Short mmCIF file of C-alpha atoms in Angstrom, two decimals:
data_model
loop_
_atom_site.label_atom_id
_atom_site.label_comp_id
_atom_site.label_asym_id
_atom_site.label_seq_id
_atom_site.Cartn_x
_atom_site.Cartn_y
_atom_site.Cartn_z
CA MET U 7 -0.24 0.30 -0.16
CA ILE U 8 2.65 2.07 1.03
CA ALA U 9 3.64 1.70 -2.51
CA THR U 10 0.88 2.42 -4.87
CA LEU U 11 0.23 5.13 -2.09
CA LEU U 12 3.28 7.25 -3.47
CA ILE U 13 3.07 6.32 -6.65
CA GLY U 14 -0.55 7.89 -6.82
CA LEU U 15 1.45 10.80 -5.09
CA ARG U 16 4.10 11.42 -7.02
CA GLU U 17 2.39 10.80 -10.64
CA GLY U 18 -0.41 12.44 -9.81
CA LEU U 19 1.96 15.94 -8.73
CA GLU U 20 3.62 15.94 -11.66
CA ALA U 21 0.07 15.85 -13.73
CA ALA U 22 -0.91 18.35 -11.53
CA LEU U 23 1.84 20.29 -11.53
CA VAL U 24 1.67 20.22 -15.74
CA VAL U 25 -1.44 21.44 -15.71
CA GLY U 26 -1.48 23.99 -13.47
CA VAL U 27 1.65 25.46 -15.98
CA LEU U 28 -0.77 24.82 -19.13
CA LEU U 29 -3.70 26.84 -17.04
CA ALA U 30 -1.80 29.33 -16.00
CA TYR U 31 -0.23 30.55 -19.32
CA VAL U 32 -3.57 30.14 -21.02
CA GLY U 33 -5.21 32.11 -18.04
CA LYS U 34 -2.56 34.45 -18.96
CA LEU U 35 -3.77 35.03 -22.27
CA ASN U 36 -6.99 35.77 -21.50
CA ARG U 37 -8.68 32.28 -23.31
CA PRO U 38 -10.77 30.45 -20.94
CA ASP U 39 -12.28 28.47 -24.16
CA ALA U 40 -8.55 27.10 -24.67
CA ALA U 41 -8.43 26.25 -20.49
CA ARG U 42 -12.00 24.66 -21.12
CA LYS U 43 -10.44 22.36 -24.19
CA ILE U 44 -7.65 21.35 -21.83
CA TRP U 45 -9.74 19.78 -19.10
CA LEU U 46 -11.92 17.72 -21.71
CA GLY U 47 -8.15 16.31 -22.97
CA VAL U 48 -7.36 15.80 -19.18
CA ALA U 49 -10.46 13.78 -18.77
CA ALA U 50 -10.35 11.54 -21.42
CA ALA U 51 -6.60 11.22 -20.54
CA ILE U 52 -7.99 9.70 -16.68
CA LEU U 53 -10.46 7.90 -18.37
CA LEU U 54 -8.10 6.17 -20.75
CA SER U 55 -5.86 5.21 -17.57
CA LEU U 56 -9.28 4.04 -15.57
CA GLY U 57 -10.03 1.33 -18.94
CA LEU U 58 -5.98 0.44 -18.75
CA GLY U 59 -6.25 -0.29 -14.83
CA ALA U 60 -9.47 -2.41 -15.58
CA ILE U 61 -8.11 -4.60 -17.89
CA LEU U 62 -5.08 -5.24 -16.79
CA THR U 63 -7.31 -6.56 -13.61
CA TYR U 64 -9.93 -8.29 -15.61
CA GLY U 65 -8.46 -9.12 -18.57
CA ALA U 66 -6.73 -12.27 -17.91
CA TYR U 67 -9.32 -13.98 -16.14
CA GLY U 68 -10.01 -16.94 -18.02
CA LEU U 69 -6.63 -17.42 -19.51
CA SER U 70 -4.67 -20.53 -18.62
CA PHE U 71 -2.32 -20.48 -15.98
CA THR U 72 1.05 -20.29 -17.95
CA ALA U 73 -0.49 -17.61 -20.13
CA GLN U 74 -1.32 -15.73 -17.16
CA GLU U 75 1.87 -15.54 -16.08
CA ALA U 76 3.69 -15.10 -19.19
CA ILE U 77 1.85 -11.36 -20.18
CA GLY U 78 1.74 -10.47 -15.89
CA GLY U 79 6.09 -11.17 -16.05
CA SER U 80 6.19 -9.18 -19.45
CA LEU U 81 3.84 -6.06 -18.22
CA SER U 82 5.64 -6.12 -15.13
CA ILE U 83 9.00 -5.29 -16.48
CA LEU U 84 7.55 -3.39 -19.35
CA ALA U 85 6.28 -1.54 -16.18
CA VAL U 86 9.79 -1.30 -14.40
CA ALA U 87 11.36 0.18 -18.04
CA MET U 88 8.48 2.93 -18.13
CA VAL U 89 9.03 3.90 -14.91
CA THR U 90 12.43 3.74 -15.04
CA TRP U 91 12.31 5.86 -18.02
CA MET U 92 9.72 8.37 -16.00
CA VAL U 93 11.83 8.80 -13.61
CA PHE U 94 15.14 9.95 -15.52
CA TRP U 95 12.93 11.55 -17.86
CA MET U 96 11.49 14.05 -15.42
CA LEU U 97 15.37 14.34 -13.79
CA LYS U 98 16.26 15.65 -17.38
CA MET U 99 12.90 17.97 -17.99
CA SER U 100 12.32 19.64 -15.00
CA ARG U 101 14.58 22.27 -15.57
CA GLY U 102 12.91 23.16 -18.86
CA ILE U 103 9.19 21.95 -18.64
CA SER U 104 7.70 25.01 -18.46
CA GLY U 105 9.02 26.88 -21.39
CA GLU U 106 8.52 24.20 -23.46
CA LEU U 107 4.76 23.77 -22.08
CA ARG U 108 4.23 27.52 -22.99
CA GLY U 109 5.46 26.71 -26.71
CA GLN U 110 3.85 23.88 -27.18
CA VAL U 111 0.79 26.05 -26.30
CA ASP U 112 1.01 28.82 -28.36
CA ARG U 113 1.75 26.59 -31.49
CA ALA U 114 -1.74 24.81 -30.91
CA LEU U 115 -3.49 27.99 -29.83
CA VAL U 116 -3.31 28.75 -34.00
CA GLY U 117 -6.32 27.81 -36.05
CA SER U 118 -9.40 26.11 -33.38
CA GLY U 119 -7.17 25.72 -31.02
CA TRP U 120 -8.08 22.14 -29.96
CA ALA U 121 -4.88 20.90 -30.49
CA VAL U 122 -4.45 22.61 -26.83
CA ALA U 123 -6.84 19.67 -25.95
CA LEU U 124 -4.69 17.09 -27.39
CA ILE U 125 -1.84 18.63 -25.26
CA GLY U 126 -3.91 18.60 -21.97
CA PHE U 127 -4.99 14.61 -23.01
CA VAL U 128 -0.80 13.69 -23.95
CA SER U 129 0.33 14.91 -20.72
CA VAL U 130 -1.80 13.35 -18.00
CA ALA U 131 -2.42 10.64 -20.48
CA ARG U 132 1.50 10.05 -20.08
CA GLU U 133 1.47 9.96 -16.39
CA GLY U 134 -1.75 7.86 -16.13
CA ILE U 135 -0.56 4.94 -18.36
CA GLU U 136 2.48 4.41 -15.93
CA THR U 137 0.65 4.96 -13.50
CA ALA U 138 -2.16 2.31 -14.00
CA LEU U 139 0.46 -0.25 -15.52
CA PHE U 140 3.00 0.03 -12.43
CA ILE U 141 0.21 -0.11 -9.91
CA TRP U 142 -1.45 -3.10 -11.15
CA ALA U 143 2.42 -4.75 -11.61
CA THR U 144 3.17 -3.22 -7.60
CA THR U 145 -0.51 -4.26 -6.20
CA ARG U 146 0.31 -8.27 -7.82
CA ALA U 147 3.92 -8.11 -6.48
CA SER U 148 3.01 -6.75 -2.30
CA GLY U 149 -0.22 -9.60 -3.28
CA THR U 150 -2.66 -6.68 -2.23
CA ALA U 151 -6.11 -7.01 -3.26
CA PRO U 152 -6.66 -4.56 -6.60
CA LEU U 153 -9.92 -2.61 -4.90
CA VAL U 154 -6.79 -1.73 -1.63
CA GLY U 155 -4.54 -1.09 -4.88
CA PHE U 156 -6.52 0.86 -6.45
CA LEU U 157 -7.85 3.28 -3.86
CA THR U 158 -4.63 3.49 -2.16
CA ALA U 159 -3.12 5.12 -5.55
CA ILE U 160 -6.40 7.46 -5.46
CA SER U 161 -5.78 8.55 -1.85
CA GLY U 162 -2.02 9.45 -3.37
CA ILE U 163 -3.69 11.38 -6.15
CA LEU U 164 -6.24 12.96 -4.41
CA ILE U 165 -3.31 14.54 -1.86
CA ALA U 166 -0.93 15.24 -4.66
CA ILE U 167 -4.13 17.72 -6.78
CA ALA U 168 -4.67 19.22 -2.87
CA ILE U 169 -0.35 19.87 -3.27
CA GLY U 170 -0.97 20.95 -6.81
CA TRP U 171 -3.77 23.30 -6.09
CA ALA U 172 -1.96 24.87 -3.27
CA LEU U 173 1.08 25.68 -5.44
CA TYR U 174 -0.99 26.79 -7.93
CA LYS U 175 -2.45 29.27 -5.93
CA GLY U 176 0.60 30.05 -3.83
CA LEU U 177 -0.31 28.70 -0.89
CA LEU U 178 2.63 26.22 -0.09
CA ARG U 179 5.56 26.24 -1.22
CA VAL U 180 7.61 22.83 -1.67
CA ASN U 181 11.29 22.23 -2.93
CA LEU U 182 10.39 20.10 -5.65
CA THR U 183 14.06 19.15 -6.71
CA VAL U 184 13.92 17.25 -2.97
CA PHE U 185 10.98 15.78 -3.30
CA PHE U 186 11.01 14.19 -6.99
CA ARG U 187 14.89 13.35 -5.72
CA TRP U 188 14.03 11.27 -2.69
CA THR U 189 10.16 9.62 -4.63
CA GLY U 190 12.35 8.90 -7.28
CA VAL U 191 14.98 6.55 -5.65
CA LEU U 192 11.84 5.41 -3.71
CA LEU U 193 9.85 4.35 -6.43
CA LEU U 194 13.37 2.92 -8.27
CA VAL U 195 13.60 0.49 -5.18
CA PHE U 196 10.07 -0.51 -5.62
CA ALA U 197 10.48 -1.30 -9.58
CA ALA U 198 12.85 -3.32 -8.56
CA GLY U 199 10.85 -5.46 -6.73
CA VAL U 200 8.33 -5.78 -9.35
CA LEU U 201 11.45 -6.55 -11.89
CA ALA U 202 11.93 -9.46 -9.06
CA TYR U 203 8.59 -10.19 -9.36
CA GLY U 204 8.50 -10.32 -12.75
CA ILE U 205 10.89 -12.43 -13.07
CA HIS U 206 9.36 -14.88 -10.85
CA ASP U 207 6.20 -14.57 -12.88
CA LEU U 208 7.84 -15.39 -16.01
CA GLN U 209 10.12 -18.04 -14.65
CA GLU U 210 6.86 -20.09 -13.77
CA ALA U 211 5.90 -19.84 -17.00
CA GLY U 212 8.38 -21.74 -18.01
CA PHE U 213 10.26 -18.86 -19.80
CA LEU U 214 13.08 -18.21 -18.03
CA PRO U 215 15.14 -21.18 -16.12
CA GLY U 216 14.11 -21.49 -12.87
CA PRO U 217 13.35 -23.82 -9.68
CA PHE U 218 9.75 -24.94 -12.21
CA VAL U 219 11.47 -26.60 -15.03
CA ALA U 220 14.15 -29.47 -14.99
CA ALA U 221 17.89 -28.47 -16.31
CA PRO U 222 18.62 -30.11 -19.45
CA GLU U 223 19.47 -33.16 -20.19
CA GLY U 224 23.63 -33.11 -20.14
CA ALA U 225 23.44 -29.61 -18.54
CA GLY U 226 27.29 -28.67 -16.36
CA PRO U 227 26.75 -28.11 -13.45
CA VAL U 228 27.13 -24.55 -13.70
CA VAL U 229 24.02 -24.22 -16.32
CA ALA U 230 22.59 -26.78 -13.22
CA ALA U 231 22.56 -24.40 -10.84
CA TRP U 232 19.60 -22.49 -12.49
CA PHE U 233 17.21 -24.99 -12.64
CA GLY U 234 15.29 -27.13 -10.49
CA GLU U 235 16.39 -27.23 -6.38
CA ALA U 236 19.07 -25.17 -7.23
CA ALA U 237 17.66 -22.48 -8.30
CA TRP U 238 15.82 -20.97 -5.06
CA ALA U 239 19.10 -17.98 -3.37
CA PHE U 240 17.29 -18.49 -0.20
CA ASN U 241 14.30 -19.32 1.53
CA VAL U 242 13.36 -18.52 5.08
CA SER U 243 9.59 -19.07 4.75
CA HIS U 244 9.73 -20.90 8.23
CA ILE U 245 10.92 -17.90 9.85
CA ILE U 246 8.95 -15.11 7.96
CA ALA U 247 5.51 -16.65 7.08
CA PRO U 248 4.81 -15.83 2.93
CA ASP U 249 1.13 -14.75 4.12
CA GLY U 250 1.76 -12.59 7.51
CA LEU U 251 1.97 -8.87 7.40
CA ILE U 252 5.63 -8.85 7.66
CA ALA U 253 6.70 -10.77 4.72
CA VAL U 254 3.39 -8.51 2.31
CA ILE U 255 5.27 -5.23 4.18
CA LEU U 256 8.92 -6.45 2.74
CA LYS U 257 7.38 -7.59 -0.55
CA GLY U 258 5.35 -4.24 -1.05
CA THR U 259 8.12 -2.45 -0.36
CA LEU U 260 11.71 -3.53 -0.72
CA GLY U 261 10.72 -6.10 -3.52
CA PHE U 262 11.72 -8.66 -0.65
CA ALA U 263 9.97 -12.47 -0.66
CA PRO U 264 11.04 -15.35 1.73
CA GLU U 265 11.36 -17.39 -1.03
CA MET U 266 13.20 -15.83 -4.19
CA THR U 267 15.18 -17.44 -6.34
CA LYS U 268 18.96 -16.40 -7.82
CA LEU U 269 17.52 -14.85 -10.86
CA GLU U 270 15.53 -12.15 -8.94
CA VAL U 271 18.02 -11.81 -6.63
CA LEU U 272 20.44 -10.97 -9.22
CA ALA U 273 17.90 -8.88 -11.37
CA TRP U 274 17.07 -7.35 -8.05
CA ALA U 275 20.59 -6.27 -6.84
CA GLY U 276 21.86 -5.50 -10.76
CA TYR U 277 18.70 -2.61 -11.10
CA LEU U 278 19.40 -1.54 -8.48
CA ILE U 279 23.18 -1.14 -8.59
CA ILE U 280 23.21 0.25 -12.01
CA THR U 281 20.10 2.52 -11.63
CA LEU U 282 20.34 3.99 -8.37
CA PRO U 283 24.15 5.84 -8.21
CA LEU U 284 23.04 6.85 -11.92
CA PHE U 285 20.21 8.83 -10.59
CA LEU U 286 21.33 10.17 -7.55
CA VAL U 287 24.30 11.85 -9.65
CA ARG U 288 22.08 13.14 -12.17
CA SER U 289 20.07 14.42 -10.00
CA TYR U 290 22.78 16.83 -7.95
CA ALA U 291 24.59 17.36 -11.14
CA GLY U 292 21.76 19.29 -12.27
CA GLN U 293 20.77 20.82 -8.92
CA HIS U 294 24.01 22.15 -9.12
CA ALA U 295 24.18 22.93 -13.01
CA THR U 296 21.39 25.13 -11.78
CA ARG U 297 23.03 27.01 -9.58
CA LYS U 298 25.36 28.15 -11.39
CA GLU U 299 22.49 29.31 -14.42
CA ARG U 300 21.22 31.66 -11.12
CA PRO U 301 22.81 35.35 -11.24
#
């Protein structure tokens, strides 16, 4: 639940900030007609995101176990790729996104002006699709009921809307650099857990070597170590009950499960070793560059 709340808060705040920039700019241009079109685009993006979430949650029912695990694992890995891209993209674009959005609105207002609705749609749909996919993947990985995951994410989005409104009205000041840096770190940690769960799904489907597949005939000891019982990295289910509260919390935050395969642990650790230092170095370098640009 912590992960879905944070995802809703982080993605919701990004969307709220973008919509706030668009509305403030068309308000400055005295174009209420453009503001209404932006809201139409936002509403369409929200409907698209909700529809995607419903398809992900209920669309796999009726499929075979292997198909469900294969689809689930593939979409979990896709969710990790999208969130990783989003975290680094936001790091790169945050310094100039306001000016870029204003330029897009200027070009969109030429003619009928309906292109501003498309800007509102694309800006929110990008965050909404990522949110729907990652919430679905995180909820599956943590074993949380879909309704609980959905309501927790909605809570995060409502908090984000309140913060965005307060920022828009000048009632609140938040160091967004610090906020996006540390929520980005947490998202990467959550993404590592989703990646491990996606690997586990693909192992259960038999698409990757693991404990559910026998070693190929004649395989050497190095290859055989990734199949059958030898594929488990550890099993502490006798200490931490897999369906207990501690296991649910660890799984929903760190991606730790009482039983993990070698391939899961390798993917989890490799992802964090690569992404976390790179993200922090780029984040602090961007902050340093911004300070140098200020007079």
